[in-house]
Amino acid sequence: MTEQKYEPKVVALICTYCTYTAADMAGSMRLQYPPSIRVVKLLCTGKVDILYILEVFKAGADAVMVSGCEIGDCHFLEGNLRAKERVAHAKQLLDEVGLGGDRLEMFHIGASDAPQWAEAVETMTRRALELGPNPLGRSRARSESAAAAAS
Ligand code: FES
């Protein structure tokens, strides 16, 4: 039996105003970036809390990026600042539980910064490759296949 190649899953929690516009523009500009990315569009990164981030890892993400407007440009004033603090705290928790805080990062990407979006996706994909698969994702896959075999 051949071992499956590891293809990381990177989940991006992004605000609909700045980063989503940059990601959309990256597509229009045909910028190349890894297909590992799964985008979750939010009204504002201020919606992101620590439990939300941990749920994404529990669901099997190998890396998570939170990306909102640049500092001072949040359409809800301080949502991106709150997200930044929560991401910093979540990184500490990930380090403490052994998952690795580097699996998570906060970015501030303005609406016209399509190349920065592509670069951020590259960065997080590279980190996910270096850190290897999320152990929570592997154990979830094992329990799902065990449940399927039992039914
Ligand atoms: Fe973009 Fe708040 S609206 S981070």
mmCIF file of N, CA and C and ligand atoms in Angstrom, residues 15-19 43-46 67-69 73-80, ligand 1:
data_model
loop_
_atom_site.group_PDB
_atom_site.id
_atom_site.type_symbol
_atom_site.label_atom_id
_atom_site.label_comp_id
_atom_site.label_asym_id
_atom_site.label_seq_id
_atom_site.Cartn_x
_atom_site.Cartn_y
_atom_site.Cartn_z
ATOM 1 N N CYS A 15 -12.197 38.804 6.565
ATOM 2 C CA CYS A 15 -13.306 39.769 6.590
ATOM 3 C C CYS A 15 -13.726 40.084 5.158
ATOM 4 N N THR A 16 -14.990 40.392 5.030
ATOM 5 C CA THR A 16 -15.577 40.587 3.711
ATOM 6 C C THR A 16 -15.146 41.899 3.050
ATOM 7 N N TYR A 17 -14.619 42.821 3.822
ATOM 8 C CA TYR A 17 -14.293 44.135 3.260
ATOM 9 C C TYR A 17 -12.906 44.154 2.608
ATOM 10 N N CYS A 18 -11.860 44.063 3.401
ATOM 11 C CA CYS A 18 -10.520 44.240 2.823
ATOM 12 C C CYS A 18 -9.925 42.940 2.275
ATOM 13 N N THR A 19 -9.738 41.950 3.135
ATOM 14 C CA THR A 19 -9.022 40.758 2.683
ATOM 15 C C THR A 19 -9.794 40.003 1.602
ATOM 16 N N LEU A 43 -18.105 38.812 8.327
ATOM 17 C CA LEU A 43 -18.382 40.243 8.205
ATOM 18 C C LEU A 43 -17.164 41.048 8.669
ATOM 19 N N CYS A 44 -16.524 40.565 9.728
ATOM 20 C CA CYS A 44 -15.358 41.250 10.307
ATOM 21 C C CYS A 44 -14.573 40.219 11.096
ATOM 22 N N THR A 45 -13.261 40.364 11.186
ATOM 23 C CA THR A 45 -12.477 39.402 11.979
ATOM 24 C C THR A 45 -12.781 39.532 13.467
ATOM 25 N N GLY A 46 -13.463 40.613 13.855
ATOM 26 C CA GLY A 46 -13.891 40.744 15.247
ATOM 27 C C GLY A 46 -14.815 39.610 15.664
ATOM 28 N N SER A 67 -7.451 36.920 8.686
ATOM 29 C CA SER A 67 -6.981 38.098 7.970
ATOM 30 C C SER A 67 -8.096 39.129 7.825
ATOM 31 N N GLY A 68 -7.765 40.334 8.276
ATOM 32 C CA GLY A 68 -8.743 41.407 8.217
ATOM 33 C C GLY A 68 -8.142 42.662 7.640
ATOM 34 N N CYS A 69 -8.846 43.740 7.839
ATOM 35 C CA CYS A 69 -8.409 45.039 7.332
ATOM 36 C C CYS A 69 -7.120 45.464 8.035
ATOM 37 N N ASP A 73 -8.295 50.538 9.701
ATOM 38 C CA ASP A 73 -9.245 50.492 8.579
ATOM 39 C C ASP A 73 -10.441 49.572 8.807
ATOM 40 N N CYS A 74 -10.535 48.957 9.990
ATOM 41 C CA CYS A 74 -11.648 48.029 10.247
ATOM 42 C C CYS A 74 -12.972 48.791 10.149
ATOM 43 N N HIS A 75 -13.918 48.220 9.414
ATOM 44 C CA HIS A 75 -15.212 48.877 9.242
ATOM 45 C C HIS A 75 -16.038 48.847 10.517
ATOM 46 N N PHE A 76 -15.608 48.065 11.486
ATOM 47 C CA PHE A 76 -16.282 48.031 12.788
ATOM 48 C C PHE A 76 -15.329 48.547 13.861
ATOM 49 N N LEU A 77 -14.459 49.425 13.460
ATOM 50 C CA LEU A 77 -13.526 50.184 14.298
ATOM 51 C C LEU A 77 -12.383 49.346 14.873
ATOM 52 N N GLU A 78 -12.719 48.390 15.768
ATOM 53 C CA GLU A 78 -11.648 47.669 16.461
ATOM 54 C C GLU A 78 -11.741 46.163 16.334
ATOM 55 N N GLY A 79 -12.548 45.680 15.394
ATOM 56 C CA GLY A 79 -12.694 44.231 15.255
ATOM 57 C C GLY A 79 -11.369 43.550 14.970
ATOM 58 N N ASN A 80 -10.571 44.150 14.111
ATOM 59 C CA ASN A 80 -9.292 43.513 13.764
ATOM 60 C C ASN A 80 -8.303 43.551 14.930
HETATM 61 FE FE1 FES B 1 -12.299 44.033 8.118
HETATM 62 FE FE2 FES B 1 -13.187 44.436 10.635
HETATM 63 S S1 FES B 1 -14.182 44.904 8.793
HETATM 64 S S2 FES B 1 -11.416 43.396 9.979
#
